[in-house]
Structure formats: structure tokens, C-alpha cells
């Protein structure tokens, strides 16, 4: 597909932001709280989404996209946790950033009515990381945010991790150094707890402790610098300021959360 044709196609669809020669073959609409399509980048299929501006007030709508990307990168440090490969798509003319992710294998767990006992076991390795990142909507509602095949589960759409709520609101003080999610996300009858009550927390604890804080801190710094450089180059100054402020908050908060989650994980591993 020529770049000219791609630009015209994009302008005629809901997604208006993409203006990059690396992106082509925009296809069918996929359900999301964001504006989403499929596309190809480097010959590979991706799901591509941009923030729905109607959901955001008081800050750049692309900020949640960047925070979700950071969450993906932190998840990616853990060898036992499956997440799609993420890429950021920058649209300098319209000063917007999109998130492209590779398709997840299998079917959506909630859509097929998967037994929560089995789902909890399949998601065991990432439970403490979900808690650490305050990924409140990890299971999701409706079709959900988890794909499953015969052997594994894949987490998608961590838009409710870190400083944002799933629908675009800010968590504020609810994302803090005290890890209340050790109660709310593991307790039966409370969201993810309906699934995670069946998780093997020893498996989750070992996975969480396999990555130390210095590695996570280094990844946050790396992602921050990579994204900041792109935003500077593309003149997205407002988004740059907000992104760097969020990165400061996230690194400071996660450093304290890591210590609490690690202590909980070590306690679980000592139990018989």
C-alpha cells in the first residue's frame, strides 16, 4: 500500500493520527476502550490503538499510552509472564502517540467462560507482578484482558497499571507506596481476587523475586530516555513534561512497593 493511499484511508477512518511509512494495511475494527485498528509494521500484524480523546481531561491523551507501554516493558523483564510485543507509533504532525502490539495466542478467557480455578493456576507466575504494578484490571470485564491456549495465559492491555485507571482516569494517591493490592487483588470477592484465590502464590513469589529492583529501575530509566528523546525530536513538549513527571512518580513509588511485595513473596516461599 502506498503512503498516499494509507494516509487517505486513515483520514477516512476513526484513527486519524498515523502518518508513518512503516505502518500499512490498516484493517478491521477491534473492540477496545481506545480507538483501535489492525495494521502491519515491518510485515507483521499488530493491533494499533490511540487514546480516545473524549475520555481524557487535563492532560495529554497520549500519556496513558506511554504509561501502558512502560508497564509492558516491565512485564517483559519476567521470563515466565506472557505479554504481546509492544511498539510505540509516533505521529509528529498531530502530536499523538499510538501503541501497537502483536496478537496474543489463543482465545479470550472470559469470553469462553473459562473456569476461574484453571485460569488462576495458569496466571500464577504473574500475580505478584500484577500487584506490584497495581494492574487493577488485569482480568478485565466483558471479553477480558487475558488470552489463553492449552498451556499458557497471555496478559494484554495493562492500561490500568501504574498511574492510570482502565477508562483513562488518574489513580492519584490510590497508586502509592503502600501495596493495598496485596489485599484487594488477592481477596476472594474483589475483582482479580475471584481468580487469584486459586493461583499458586509460591510460583508467583519465585517469579517476582527473579527480577531485582535495580533491573526494574534500569528498565524504567531506559524507557524514559528512549521515549523522551522521541518526544523532544517530534516537538511534543507538553506530553514530554507530563511523561517525565509520571516517570519520576512511578520510579519513586515502585521502589517502595517492590520492598513490600518482595517481603510478602519471601514470606510465602518460607511457608510449608
CSV table of C-alpha atoms in Angstrom, one decimal:
chain,number,residue,atom,x,y,z
A,1,UNK,CA,0.0,0.0,0.0
A,2,UNK,CA,1.4,3.4,-0.9
A,3,UNK,CA,1.9,6.0,1.8
A,4,UNK,CA,-0.5,8.4,0.0
A,5,UNK,CA,-3.3,5.7,0.0
A,6,UNK,CA,-2.5,4.9,3.6
A,7,UNK,CA,-2.9,8.5,4.6
A,8,UNK,CA,-6.2,8.8,2.8
A,9,UNK,CA,-7.5,5.6,4.3
A,10,UNK,CA,-6.6,6.7,7.8
A,11,UNK,CA,-8.2,10.1,7.4
A,12,UNK,CA,-11.4,8.3,6.4
A,13,UNK,CA,-11.5,6.0,9.4
A,14,UNK,CA,-11.7,6.6,13.1
A,15,UNK,CA,-7.9,6.5,13.5
A,16,UNK,CA,-6.7,9.8,12.1
A,17,UNK,CA,-3.3,10.0,13.7
A,18,UNK,CA,-1.0,7.6,11.8
A,19,UNK,CA,1.3,9.2,9.3
A,20,UNK,CA,4.3,6.9,9.1
A,21,UNK,CA,5.6,4.9,6.1
A,22,UNK,CA,6.4,1.9,8.4
A,23,UNK,CA,2.7,1.4,9.0
A,24,UNK,CA,0.4,-0.2,6.4
A,25,UNK,CA,-2.5,-2.4,5.7
A,26,UNK,CA,-5.0,-0.9,8.2
A,27,UNK,CA,-7.8,-3.4,8.6
A,28,UNK,CA,-10.9,-4.1,10.7
A,29,UNK,CA,-12.0,-2.5,13.9
A,30,UNK,CA,-11.2,-4.4,17.1
A,31,UNK,CA,-13.0,-3.7,20.4
A,32,UNK,CA,-11.3,-1.5,23.0
A,33,UNK,CA,-11.9,1.4,25.3
A,34,UNK,CA,-9.4,3.1,23.0
A,35,UNK,CA,-9.7,3.7,19.2
A,36,UNK,CA,-8.2,0.5,17.7
A,37,UNK,CA,-7.4,-1.0,14.3
A,38,UNK,CA,-5.1,-3.6,13.0
A,39,UNK,CA,-2.1,-2.8,10.8
A,40,UNK,CA,1.2,-4.2,9.7
A,41,UNK,CA,4.6,-2.9,10.8
A,42,UNK,CA,7.6,-4.5,9.1
A,43,UNK,CA,5.3,-7.1,7.6
A,44,UNK,CA,4.0,-8.3,10.9
A,45,UNK,CA,0.4,-7.9,12.1
A,46,UNK,CA,-0.2,-5.6,15.1
A,47,UNK,CA,-3.1,-4.2,16.9
A,48,UNK,CA,-2.8,-0.4,16.9
A,49,UNK,CA,-4.6,1.9,19.3
A,50,UNK,CA,-4.7,5.6,20.1
A,51,UNK,CA,-6.3,7.2,23.1
A,52,UNK,CA,-10.0,8.2,22.7
A,53,UNK,CA,-9.7,11.9,23.5
A,54,UNK,CA,-13.2,12.1,24.8
A,55,UNK,CA,-12.0,10.1,27.9
A,56,UNK,CA,-9.3,12.4,28.9
A,57,UNK,CA,-9.3,15.9,30.6
A,58,UNK,CA,-6.5,17.9,32.0
A,59,UNK,CA,-3.6,16.0,30.4
A,60,UNK,CA,-2.4,14.8,27.1
A,61,UNK,CA,-4.5,11.8,26.0
A,62,UNK,CA,-1.3,10.0,24.7
A,63,UNK,CA,0.1,9.9,28.3
A,64,UNK,CA,-1.9,6.7,29.1
A,65,UNK,CA,-0.5,5.1,26.0
A,66,UNK,CA,3.1,5.8,27.2
A,67,UNK,CA,2.4,4.5,30.7
A,68,UNK,CA,0.8,1.3,29.3
A,69,UNK,CA,3.9,0.9,27.2
A,70,UNK,CA,6.1,1.2,30.3
A,71,UNK,CA,4.0,-1.4,32.0
A,72,UNK,CA,4.5,-3.8,29.1
A,73,UNK,CA,8.3,-3.2,29.3
A,74,UNK,CA,8.4,-4.1,33.0
A,75,UNK,CA,6.3,-7.2,32.4
A,76,UNK,CA,8.7,-8.1,29.7
A,77,UNK,CA,11.5,-8.4,32.2
A,78,UNK,CA,9.9,-11.6,33.6
A,79,UNK,CA,10.6,-14.7,31.5
A,80,UNK,CA,7.6,-16.6,33.0
A,81,UNK,CA,5.0,-13.9,32.1
A,82,UNK,CA,3.5,-13.8,28.6
A,83,UNK,CA,2.6,-10.4,27.1
A,84,UNK,CA,2.5,-9.2,23.5
A,85,UNK,CA,5.4,-7.3,22.0
A,86,UNK,CA,4.8,-3.6,22.2
A,87,UNK,CA,5.9,-0.8,19.8
A,88,UNK,CA,5.1,2.9,20.0
A,89,UNK,CA,3.9,4.7,16.9
A,90,UNK,CA,4.6,8.4,16.8
A,91,UNK,CA,2.6,10.9,14.8
A,92,UNK,CA,4.6,14.1,14.9
A,93,UNK,CA,2.2,16.2,12.8
A,94,UNK,CA,-0.7,15.7,15.1
A,95,UNK,CA,1.4,15.3,18.2
A,96,UNK,CA,0.0,11.9,19.2
A,97,UNK,CA,1.4,8.5,20.1
A,98,UNK,CA,-0.2,5.2,19.5
A,99,UNK,CA,0.6,1.7,20.8
A,100,UNK,CA,1.0,-1.3,18.5
A,101,UNK,CA,1.0,-4.8,20.0
A,102,UNK,CA,1.4,-8.2,18.4
A,103,UNK,CA,-1.6,-10.6,18.5
A,104,UNK,CA,-1.9,-12.8,21.6
A,105,UNK,CA,-2.3,-16.6,21.0
A,106,UNK,CA,-5.4,-18.5,21.9
A,107,UNK,CA,-8.9,-17.2,22.9
A,108,UNK,CA,-10.1,-14.6,25.4
A,109,UNK,CA,-10.6,-16.4,28.8
A,110,UNK,CA,-13.7,-14.6,29.9
A,111,UNK,CA,-15.3,-14.8,26.5
A,112,UNK,CA,-15.1,-18.6,26.5
A,113,UNK,CA,-16.2,-18.8,30.2
A,114,UNK,CA,-13.0,-20.4,31.5
A,115,UNK,CA,-13.2,-21.9,34.9
A,116,UNK,CA,-11.6,-19.4,37.3
A,117,UNK,CA,-9.8,-22.2,39.1
A,118,UNK,CA,-7.9,-23.2,36.0
A,119,UNK,CA,-7.4,-19.6,34.9
A,120,UNK,CA,-5.9,-18.7,38.4
A,121,UNK,CA,-3.4,-21.5,38.1
A,122,UNK,CA,-2.5,-20.5,34.5
A,123,UNK,CA,-1.8,-16.9,35.6
A,124,UNK,CA,0.1,-17.8,38.8
A,125,UNK,CA,3.5,-16.6,37.7
A,126,UNK,CA,2.5,-13.0,37.2
A,127,UNK,CA,0.2,-12.5,40.2
A,128,UNK,CA,2.8,-10.6,42.3
A,129,UNK,CA,3.9,-8.5,39.4
A,130,UNK,CA,0.2,-7.6,38.7
A,131,UNK,CA,0.0,-6.5,42.4
A,132,UNK,CA,3.3,-4.6,42.2
A,133,UNK,CA,2.3,-2.7,39.1
A,134,UNK,CA,-1.2,-2.0,40.6
A,135,UNK,CA,-2.7,-3.5,37.4
A,136,UNK,CA,-6.3,-3.4,38.8
A,137,UNK,CA,-8.0,-4.5,35.6
A,138,UNK,CA,-5.6,-7.4,34.8
A,139,UNK,CA,-8.5,-9.9,34.4
A,140,UNK,CA,-10.9,-7.3,32.9
A,141,UNK,CA,-14.6,-7.4,32.2
A,142,UNK,CA,-16.7,-8.4,29.2
A,143,UNK,CA,-14.3,-10.2,26.9
A,144,UNK,CA,-11.5,-9.5,29.4
A,145,UNK,CA,-7.7,-8.9,29.2
A,146,UNK,CA,-6.4,-12.4,29.2
A,147,UNK,CA,-5.9,-14.8,26.3
A,148,UNK,CA,-5.4,-18.5,26.9
A,149,UNK,CA,-4.4,-21.5,24.9
A,150,UNK,CA,-3.9,-25.1,26.0
A,151,UNK,CA,-0.8,-24.4,28.0
A,152,UNK,CA,-0.5,-20.7,28.9
A,153,UNK,CA,-2.1,-17.3,29.6
A,154,UNK,CA,-1.2,-14.0,28.0
A,155,UNK,CA,-1.9,-10.7,29.6
A,156,UNK,CA,-3.0,-7.8,27.3
A,157,UNK,CA,-3.9,-4.2,27.7
A,158,UNK,CA,-2.3,-3.2,31.0
A,159,UNK,CA,-3.8,0.3,30.7
A,160,UNK,CA,-5.0,0.1,34.3
A,161,UNK,CA,-1.4,-0.4,35.6
A,162,UNK,CA,0.7,2.2,37.4
A,163,UNK,CA,-0.8,5.8,37.4
A,164,UNK,CA,-3.9,5.2,35.3
A,165,UNK,CA,-7.3,3.6,35.7
A,166,UNK,CA,-8.7,1.5,32.9
A,167,UNK,CA,-11.0,4.1,31.5
A,168,UNK,CA,-8.4,6.9,31.4
A,169,UNK,CA,-8.8,8.4,34.9
A,170,UNK,CA,-5.9,9.1,37.1
A,171,UNK,CA,-5.3,7.0,40.2
A,172,UNK,CA,-3.8,9.8,42.2
A,173,UNK,CA,-2.9,8.7,45.8
A,174,UNK,CA,-4.5,5.3,45.2
A,175,UNK,CA,-1.3,4.4,43.4
A,176,UNK,CA,1.0,4.7,46.4
A,177,UNK,CA,3.9,3.2,48.3
A,178,UNK,CA,1.6,1.0,50.4
A,179,UNK,CA,0.6,-2.0,48.4
A,180,UNK,CA,-3.1,-2.3,49.3
A,181,UNK,CA,-3.4,-4.6,46.3
A,182,UNK,CA,-1.9,-7.4,48.4
A,183,UNK,CA,-5.4,-7.4,50.0
A,184,UNK,CA,-7.7,-6.2,47.2
A,185,UNK,CA,-6.3,-8.2,44.3
A,186,UNK,CA,-5.8,-11.4,46.3
A,187,UNK,CA,-9.0,-11.4,48.3
A,188,UNK,CA,-12.0,-13.5,47.2
A,189,UNK,CA,-14.9,-11.5,46.0
A,190,UNK,CA,-12.9,-8.5,44.9
A,191,UNK,CA,-12.1,-8.3,41.2
A,192,UNK,CA,-9.0,-10.2,40.3
A,193,UNK,CA,-9.2,-12.0,43.7
A,194,UNK,CA,-12.1,-14.1,42.3
A,195,UNK,CA,-9.4,-15.7,40.0
A,196,UNK,CA,-6.2,-15.2,42.0
A,197,UNK,CA,-7.6,-17.0,45.1
A,198,UNK,CA,-6.8,-20.1,43.0
A,199,UNK,CA,-3.3,-19.0,42.0
A,200,UNK,CA,-0.2,-20.8,43.2
A,201,UNK,CA,1.4,-17.9,45.2
A,202,UNK,CA,4.7,-19.8,45.6
A,203,UNK,CA,5.1,-19.8,41.8
A,204,UNK,CA,4.2,-16.2,41.7
A,205,UNK,CA,6.6,-15.3,44.5
A,206,UNK,CA,9.5,-17.0,42.8
A,207,UNK,CA,8.8,-15.3,39.5
A,208,UNK,CA,8.6,-11.8,41.1
A,209,UNK,CA,11.8,-12.3,43.0
A,210,UNK,CA,13.6,-13.4,39.9
A,211,UNK,CA,14.0,-9.8,38.9
A,212,UNK,CA,15.6,-7.4,41.4
A,213,UNK,CA,14.7,-3.8,41.9
A,214,UNK,CA,17.9,-2.5,40.2
A,215,UNK,CA,16.9,-4.3,36.9
A,216,UNK,CA,13.4,-2.7,37.0
A,217,UNK,CA,14.9,0.7,37.9
A,218,UNK,CA,17.3,0.4,34.9
A,219,UNK,CA,14.4,-0.5,32.6
A,220,UNK,CA,12.3,2.4,33.7
A,221,UNK,CA,15.3,4.8,33.1
A,222,UNK,CA,15.9,3.2,29.7
A,223,UNK,CA,12.3,3.5,28.6
A,224,UNK,CA,12.1,7.0,29.9
A,225,UNK,CA,15.1,8.1,28.0
A,226,UNK,CA,14.0,6.4,24.8
A,227,UNK,CA,10.6,7.9,24.8
A,228,UNK,CA,11.8,11.4,26.0
A,229,UNK,CA,14.2,11.6,23.1
A,230,UNK,CA,11.5,10.8,20.6
A,231,UNK,CA,9.1,13.3,22.1
A,232,UNK,CA,11.8,16.0,22.0
A,233,UNK,CA,12.6,15.3,18.4
A,234,UNK,CA,9.0,15.4,17.4
A,235,UNK,CA,8.2,18.6,19.4
A,236,UNK,CA,5.7,17.0,21.8
A,237,UNK,CA,6.7,19.3,24.6
A,238,UNK,CA,3.6,19.1,26.7
A,239,UNK,CA,3.5,15.4,26.6
A,240,UNK,CA,7.2,15.2,27.4
A,241,UNK,CA,6.8,17.2,30.6
A,242,UNK,CA,3.9,15.0,31.7
A,243,UNK,CA,5.7,11.8,30.8
A,244,UNK,CA,8.8,12.7,32.7
A,245,UNK,CA,6.8,13.8,35.8
A,246,UNK,CA,4.9,10.4,35.7
A,247,UNK,CA,8.2,8.5,35.3
A,248,UNK,CA,9.6,10.3,38.4
A,249,UNK,CA,6.5,9.4,40.4
A,250,UNK,CA,6.4,5.8,39.1
A,251,UNK,CA,10.1,5.1,39.9
A,252,UNK,CA,9.8,6.5,43.4
A,253,UNK,CA,6.6,4.7,44.2
A,254,UNK,CA,7.6,1.4,42.7
A,255,UNK,CA,10.9,1.4,44.7
A,256,UNK,CA,8.8,1.3,47.9
A,257,UNK,CA,6.2,-1.1,46.5
A,258,UNK,CA,9.0,-3.5,45.5
A,259,UNK,CA,10.3,-3.8,49.0
A,260,UNK,CA,6.8,-4.6,50.4
A,261,UNK,CA,5.9,-7.1,47.7
A,262,UNK,CA,9.3,-8.8,47.9
A,263,UNK,CA,8.8,-9.2,51.7
A,264,UNK,CA,5.4,-10.7,51.2
A,265,UNK,CA,6.8,-13.0,48.5
A,266,UNK,CA,9.6,-14.2,50.7
A,267,UNK,CA,7.2,-14.9,53.5
A,268,UNK,CA,5.1,-17.0,51.1
A,269,UNK,CA,8.1,-19.0,50.0
A,270,UNK,CA,9.0,-19.9,53.6
A,271,UNK,CA,5.6,-21.3,54.3
A,272,UNK,CA,5.2,-25.1,54.1
